[in-house]
XYZ file of N, CA, C and O in Angstrom:
472
model
N 0.764 -1.107 0.097
C -0.084 0.195 -0.333
C 0.821 0.860 -0.318
O 1.591 1.751 0.900
N 0.607 1.856 -0.762
C 1.286 3.619 -1.005
C 0.861 4.102 0.249
O -0.190 4.597 0.363
N 1.626 4.902 0.410
C 1.565 6.030 1.810
C 0.539 7.637 0.819
O 0.810 7.980 -0.549
N 0.836 8.320 2.011
C -0.268 9.501 1.746
C -0.382 10.214 2.081
O -0.506 10.229 3.570
N -0.716 11.783 2.140
C -0.579 12.949 2.966
C -2.064 13.631 2.783
O -2.354 14.023 1.837
N -2.941 13.589 4.053
C -4.047 14.638 3.868
C -3.932 15.723 4.697
O -2.836 15.565 5.544
N -4.672 16.838 5.010
C -4.920 17.996 6.408
C -6.812 18.109 6.188
O -6.927 17.652 4.815
N -7.037 19.135 7.202
C -8.097 19.642 7.739
C -7.372 20.708 8.184
O -6.503 20.694 8.999
N -9.066 21.991 8.311
C -8.486 23.052 8.881
C -9.834 22.797 9.876
O -11.083 22.639 9.206
N -9.625 23.403 11.266
C -10.762 23.494 12.086
C -10.939 24.501 12.273
O -10.101 25.302 12.433
N -11.398 25.545 12.379
C -11.999 26.895 13.053
C -12.004 27.096 14.412
O -13.460 26.669 14.682
N -11.192 26.566 15.179
C -11.661 26.500 16.387
C -12.679 28.092 17.394
O -13.326 27.148 18.257
N -12.514 29.204 16.556
C -13.675 29.998 17.644
C -14.565 29.990 17.066
O -15.530 30.684 17.653
N -15.009 29.205 15.923
C -16.716 29.271 15.175
C -16.951 27.404 15.635
O -18.081 27.255 15.140
N -15.640 26.824 15.821
C -16.141 25.403 15.774
C -17.189 24.597 14.397
O -17.553 23.364 14.767
N -16.526 25.059 13.078
C -16.952 25.257 12.428
C -15.911 24.845 10.739
O -14.013 24.930 11.284
N -15.742 24.326 9.706
C -14.560 23.561 9.269
C -14.226 24.991 8.223
O -14.924 26.276 8.127
N -12.902 24.877 8.421
C -12.086 26.694 7.627
C -11.848 25.900 6.281
O -11.046 25.868 5.318
N -12.836 26.200 5.834
C -13.279 26.105 4.607
C -12.293 27.392 3.515
O -12.688 28.638 4.339
N -11.749 27.044 2.603
C -11.368 27.745 1.330
C -9.950 28.051 2.100
O -9.789 30.097 1.203
N -9.054 27.254 1.889
C -8.179 28.576 3.214
C -7.103 27.922 2.166
O -7.192 26.421 1.510
N -6.191 28.267 1.666
C -5.328 28.507 0.712
C -3.677 27.580 1.158
O -3.789 27.496 2.529
N -3.435 26.013 0.421
C -2.620 25.841 1.572
C -1.194 25.081 0.619
O -1.900 24.403 -0.533
N 0.090 24.828 0.495
C 0.934 25.347 -0.149
C 1.709 23.448 0.371
O 2.180 23.627 1.659
N 2.423 23.275 -0.579
C 2.847 22.731 0.308
C 4.605 22.070 -0.415
O 4.651 22.620 -1.234
N 5.452 22.633 0.725
C 6.840 22.383 -0.136
C 7.853 21.503 0.598
O 7.323 20.386 1.417
N 9.128 20.264 -0.354
C 9.995 19.256 0.049
C 11.156 20.906 0.512
O 11.306 21.328 -0.420
N 11.741 19.814 2.093
C 12.669 20.421 2.196
C 13.854 19.874 2.176
O 13.681 18.729 1.854
N 14.659 20.533 1.327
C 15.906 19.638 1.020
C 17.031 21.026 1.459
O 17.417 22.138 0.568
N 17.645 20.901 3.061
C 18.887 22.134 3.349
C 17.466 23.557 3.289
O 16.607 23.547 3.656
N 18.281 24.464 2.667
C 17.852 25.482 2.713
C 16.938 25.595 1.095
O 15.977 27.143 1.085
N 16.678 24.685 0.979
C 16.123 24.685 -0.595
C 14.942 24.247 -0.632
O 14.611 23.573 0.643
N 14.031 24.774 -1.022
C 12.511 24.843 -0.846
C 11.846 24.570 -2.391
O 12.083 24.881 -3.109
N 10.725 23.187 -2.209
C 10.165 22.881 -4.204
C 8.870 22.443 -3.677
O 8.416 22.172 -2.677
N 7.869 23.169 -4.660
C 6.355 23.894 -4.300
C 6.227 22.380 -4.702
O 6.827 21.987 -6.014
N 5.196 21.269 -4.019
C 4.835 20.646 -4.613
C 3.117 20.380 -4.911
O 2.559 19.933 -6.165
N 2.460 21.209 -4.249
C 1.200 21.541 -4.017
C 0.514 23.059 -3.669
O 1.408 23.160 -3.249
N -0.629 23.258 -4.369
C -1.312 24.020 -4.197
C -2.609 24.175 -3.808
O -2.921 23.884 -5.232
N -3.207 24.054 -2.703
C -4.202 23.567 -2.843
C -5.464 24.370 -2.142
O -4.840 25.423 -1.615
N -7.218 24.226 -1.600
C -8.041 25.033 -1.509
C -8.814 24.504 -0.597
O -8.520 23.298 -1.587
N -8.939 24.522 0.624
C -10.057 23.334 1.878
C -11.021 23.608 0.785
O -11.897 25.152 0.785
N -12.069 22.884 1.254
C -13.936 22.307 0.248
C -14.710 23.337 1.595
O -13.736 23.594 3.225
N -15.570 22.586 1.198
C -16.553 23.508 2.293
C -16.306 22.598 3.439
O -16.752 23.096 4.985
N -15.641 21.402 3.617
C -15.588 20.264 4.902
C -14.454 20.822 6.100
O -13.992 20.556 6.613
N -13.518 21.672 4.727
C -12.013 22.288 6.103
C -11.388 20.916 5.369
O -9.873 20.902 5.846
N -11.560 20.552 4.088
C -10.215 19.364 3.757
C -10.394 19.768 2.205
O -11.200 20.267 1.832
N -9.316 18.396 1.658
C -9.055 18.535 0.591
C -9.448 17.951 -0.353
O -9.766 16.638 0.509
N -9.829 18.259 -1.400
C -10.359 16.513 -2.741
C -10.038 15.813 -2.621
O -10.269 14.656 -2.644
N -8.441 15.939 -2.418
C -7.617 14.017 -2.291
C -6.471 14.478 -1.636
O -6.324 15.461 -0.810
N -6.141 13.656 -1.697
C -4.244 13.951 -0.901
C -3.645 14.660 -1.665
O -3.509 15.131 -2.543
N -2.756 15.011 -0.446
C -1.836 16.286 -1.187
C -0.640 16.525 -1.429
O -0.032 16.533 -2.312
N -0.297 15.049 -1.126
C 1.390 14.121 -1.898
C 0.682 12.599 -1.466
O 0.019 11.815 -0.468
N 1.079 11.786 -3.402
C 0.929 10.416 -2.671
C 1.631 9.430 -4.263
O 2.375 10.881 -4.689
N 1.905 8.815 -4.321
C 1.712 8.106 -5.321
C 3.609 7.877 -5.167
O 4.712 8.397 -4.292
N 4.521 8.358 -6.577
C 5.751 8.580 -6.726
C 6.584 9.785 -6.004
O 8.035 9.442 -5.744
N 6.104 10.323 -5.909
C 5.593 12.261 -4.997
C 6.439 11.662 -3.839
O 6.595 12.539 -2.758
N 5.441 10.620 -3.029
C 5.052 10.409 -1.739
C 7.493 9.763 -1.051
O 6.892 8.222 -1.707
N 7.616 10.146 -0.381
C 9.133 9.865 -0.410
C 9.548 10.820 0.728
O 8.621 11.434 1.476
N 10.825 9.530 1.687
C 11.091 10.292 3.124
C 11.761 11.613 2.540
O 12.327 12.259 1.912
N 11.545 12.341 3.976
C 12.135 13.834 3.921
C 11.330 14.539 4.762
O 10.630 13.960 5.497
N 11.538 15.660 4.167
C 11.282 16.541 5.675
C 10.380 17.873 4.300
O 10.732 17.877 3.689
N 8.887 18.270 5.220
C 8.294 18.889 4.016
C 7.608 20.069 4.698
O 7.654 20.085 6.557
N 7.352 20.356 4.124
C 6.295 21.926 5.114
C 5.365 22.519 4.128
O 4.642 22.626 3.230
N 4.057 22.427 5.059
C 3.276 22.500 4.600
C 2.904 24.174 5.146
O 2.608 24.207 6.820
N 2.337 25.165 4.022
C 2.049 26.304 4.536
C 0.377 26.686 4.618
O 0.614 26.888 3.588
N -0.698 27.487 5.593
C -1.473 27.089 5.499
C -1.232 28.902 5.978
O -1.215 29.540 6.334
N -2.558 29.396 5.152
C -2.348 31.185 4.304
C -3.784 31.782 5.227
O -5.016 31.608 4.645
N -3.625 30.878 6.811
C -4.672 31.502 8.213
C -5.347 33.078 7.586
O -6.174 33.215 7.616
N -4.275 34.151 7.449
C -4.756 35.411 7.060
C -5.500 35.772 6.752
O -6.515 36.907 6.718
N -5.452 35.588 5.535
C -6.536 35.621 4.670
C -7.836 34.497 4.986
O -8.702 34.902 4.318
N -7.561 33.540 5.311
C -8.629 32.167 5.416
C -9.700 34.075 6.853
O -10.450 33.813 5.894
N -8.737 34.480 7.678
C -9.421 35.080 8.573
C -10.221 35.778 8.411
O -11.195 36.607 8.215
N -9.476 36.704 7.316
C -10.273 38.210 6.511
C -11.679 37.779 6.491
O -12.771 38.617 6.189
N -11.528 36.388 5.795
C -13.229 35.427 4.813
C -13.956 35.239 6.563
O -15.430 35.707 6.092
N -13.766 35.168 7.637
C -14.768 35.302 8.653
C -14.819 36.219 9.066
O -15.889 36.067 9.855
N -14.428 37.950 8.945
C -15.345 38.630 9.219
C -14.650 39.211 10.699
O -16.266 39.534 11.054
N -14.186 38.511 11.362
C -13.326 38.547 12.741
C -12.820 39.919 12.612
O -11.930 40.524 11.869
N -13.128 40.408 14.157
C -12.604 42.119 13.604
C -10.671 42.059 14.664
O -10.703 41.112 15.051
N -10.421 41.996 13.374
C -8.793 41.932 13.642
C -8.014 42.690 13.769
O -8.297 43.357 12.160
N -6.735 42.972 14.374
C -5.925 44.148 14.009
C -4.698 44.018 13.041
O -4.758 42.567 12.286
N -4.221 45.339 12.361
C -3.726 45.087 11.476
C -1.937 45.111 12.634
O -1.845 46.823 12.926
N -1.019 44.823 12.053
C -1.028 43.523 11.573
C -2.122 42.693 12.526
O -2.029 42.637 13.154
N -2.619 41.399 11.266
C -2.558 40.479 12.375
C -1.644 39.598 13.120
O -0.862 38.940 12.799
N -2.276 38.783 14.002
C -0.917 38.250 14.842
C -0.896 36.719 14.135
O 0.490 36.537 14.141
N -1.554 36.259 13.475
C -1.090 34.738 12.801
C -1.588 35.387 11.674
O -2.625 36.010 10.420
N -0.532 34.735 10.398
C -1.003 34.939 9.110
C -0.522 34.174 7.702
O -1.406 33.284 7.969
N 0.568 33.444 8.164
C 0.760 32.479 7.243
C 1.682 31.463 8.981
O 2.724 32.312 9.158
N 0.704 30.577 8.280
C 1.562 29.437 9.460
C 2.238 27.725 8.832
O 1.560 27.088 8.214
N 3.741 28.050 9.076
C 4.524 27.479 8.114
C 4.272 25.701 9.376
O 4.515 25.897 10.466
N 4.093 24.503 9.178
C 4.809 23.355 9.329
C 5.089 22.612 9.035
O 4.828 22.095 8.573
N 6.363 22.232 9.711
C 7.279 21.430 8.895
C 7.356 20.088 9.511
O 6.980 20.080 10.865
N 7.400 18.915 9.102
C 7.077 17.342 9.651
C 8.437 17.212 8.651
O 8.620 16.992 7.339
N 8.434 15.877 9.391
C 9.276 14.839 8.548
C 8.172 13.109 8.430
O 7.384 12.918 8.712
N 8.758 12.782 7.081
C 8.066 11.628 6.712
C 9.290 10.542 6.681
O 10.288 10.507 5.635
N 9.467 9.209 7.156
C 9.848 8.708 7.456
C 9.153 7.185 7.154
O 10.071 6.360 6.318
N 8.002 6.880 6.668
C 7.079 5.890 6.326
C 6.432 5.837 4.789
O 5.181 6.550 5.324
N 6.748 5.888 4.378
C 6.821 6.221 2.329
C 5.409 4.654 2.114
O 4.613 4.878 1.418
N 5.332 3.768 3.364
C 4.029 3.168 3.217
C 2.751 3.305 3.674
O 1.589 2.977 4.432
N 2.569 4.480 5.016
C 1.865 4.922 6.067
C 0.940 6.009 5.278
O 1.332 7.059 4.637
N 0.174 6.439 6.114
C -0.910 7.325 5.728
C -0.574 8.922 6.885
O -0.729 8.390 8.389
N -0.158 10.062 6.217
C 0.378 10.987 7.454
C -0.611 12.225 7.280
O -1.059 12.899 6.232
N -1.653 12.452 8.130
C -2.611 12.988 8.360
C -1.796 14.265 8.904
O -1.984 14.474 10.709
N -1.810 15.897 8.822
C -1.370 16.951 9.358
C -2.477 17.869 9.816
O -2.977 19.425 8.799
N -3.102 18.262 10.493
C -4.531 19.219 10.433
C -4.217 20.651 10.978
O -3.391 20.474 11.621
N -4.774 21.558 11.055
C -3.766 23.022 11.689
C -5.887 23.169 12.619
O -7.090 23.333 11.423
N -5.934 23.332 13.472
C -6.764 23.503 14.435
C -6.371 24.850 14.335
O -5.764 25.274 15.285
N -6.723 26.213 13.865
C -7.009 27.777 14.230
C -8.116 28.288 14.498
O -9.621 28.346 14.874
N -7.190 29.489 15.165
C -8.383 30.780 15.704
C -7.743 31.959 15.074
O -6.415 31.897 15.189
N -7.976 33.220 15.507
C -7.638 34.023 15.911
C -5.789 34.056 16.403
O -5.403 35.495 15.331
N -5.781 33.702 17.582
C -5.121 34.441 18.383
C -4.131 32.610 18.655
O -2.819 33.106 19.552
N -4.760 32.100 18.054
C -3.922 30.295 18.332
C -4.164 29.214 17.290
O -4.380 29.240 16.571
N -3.293 28.264 17.228
C -3.730 27.220 16.354
C -2.110 25.998 17.040
O -1.581 26.199 17.771
N -2.776 24.920 16.563
C -2.109 23.711 17.183
C -2.563 22.666 15.809
O -3.275 22.599 14.794
N -1.380 21.521 16.081
C -1.700 20.652 15.209
C -1.185 18.926 15.821
O -0.743 19.578 17.035
N -1.165 18.085 15.075
C -0.865 16.657 15.396
C -0.917 16.238 14.295
O -1.517 16.576 13.267
N -0.396 14.579 14.278
C -0.549 13.316 13.251
C -1.990 13.007 13.578
O -1.853 12.099 14.972
N -2.315 12.997 13.411
C -3.799 12.536 12.590
C -3.923 11.116 11.958
O -2.571 10.592 11.372
N -4.640 10.244 12.095
C -5.072 9.000 11.127
C -6.243 9.390 10.148
O -6.709 9.942 9.824
């Protein structure tokens, strides 16, 4: 079975899916970053398909870049300028090419968290 990468976004300030958030995926090699994907979450706060899989799914260090500031602008939240949170990078490693890596983002205007899900 081939491994793959998924994510989802939950807006913890409203308890609703973070729909319409742009997410970029990069593979890191030292200081070099290679963009592998650029997606937007659907109405359920998820991507319509895995962000990474198949032959591109390889051991290494990756970064998901969540464009939280743009998303927060769409929620109508009254936020100062500049926003406390704007772009949120989450760096993580993939070591098992047969595994499912799920890296979600739980977001509010002043905090975020993540974990390795299933």
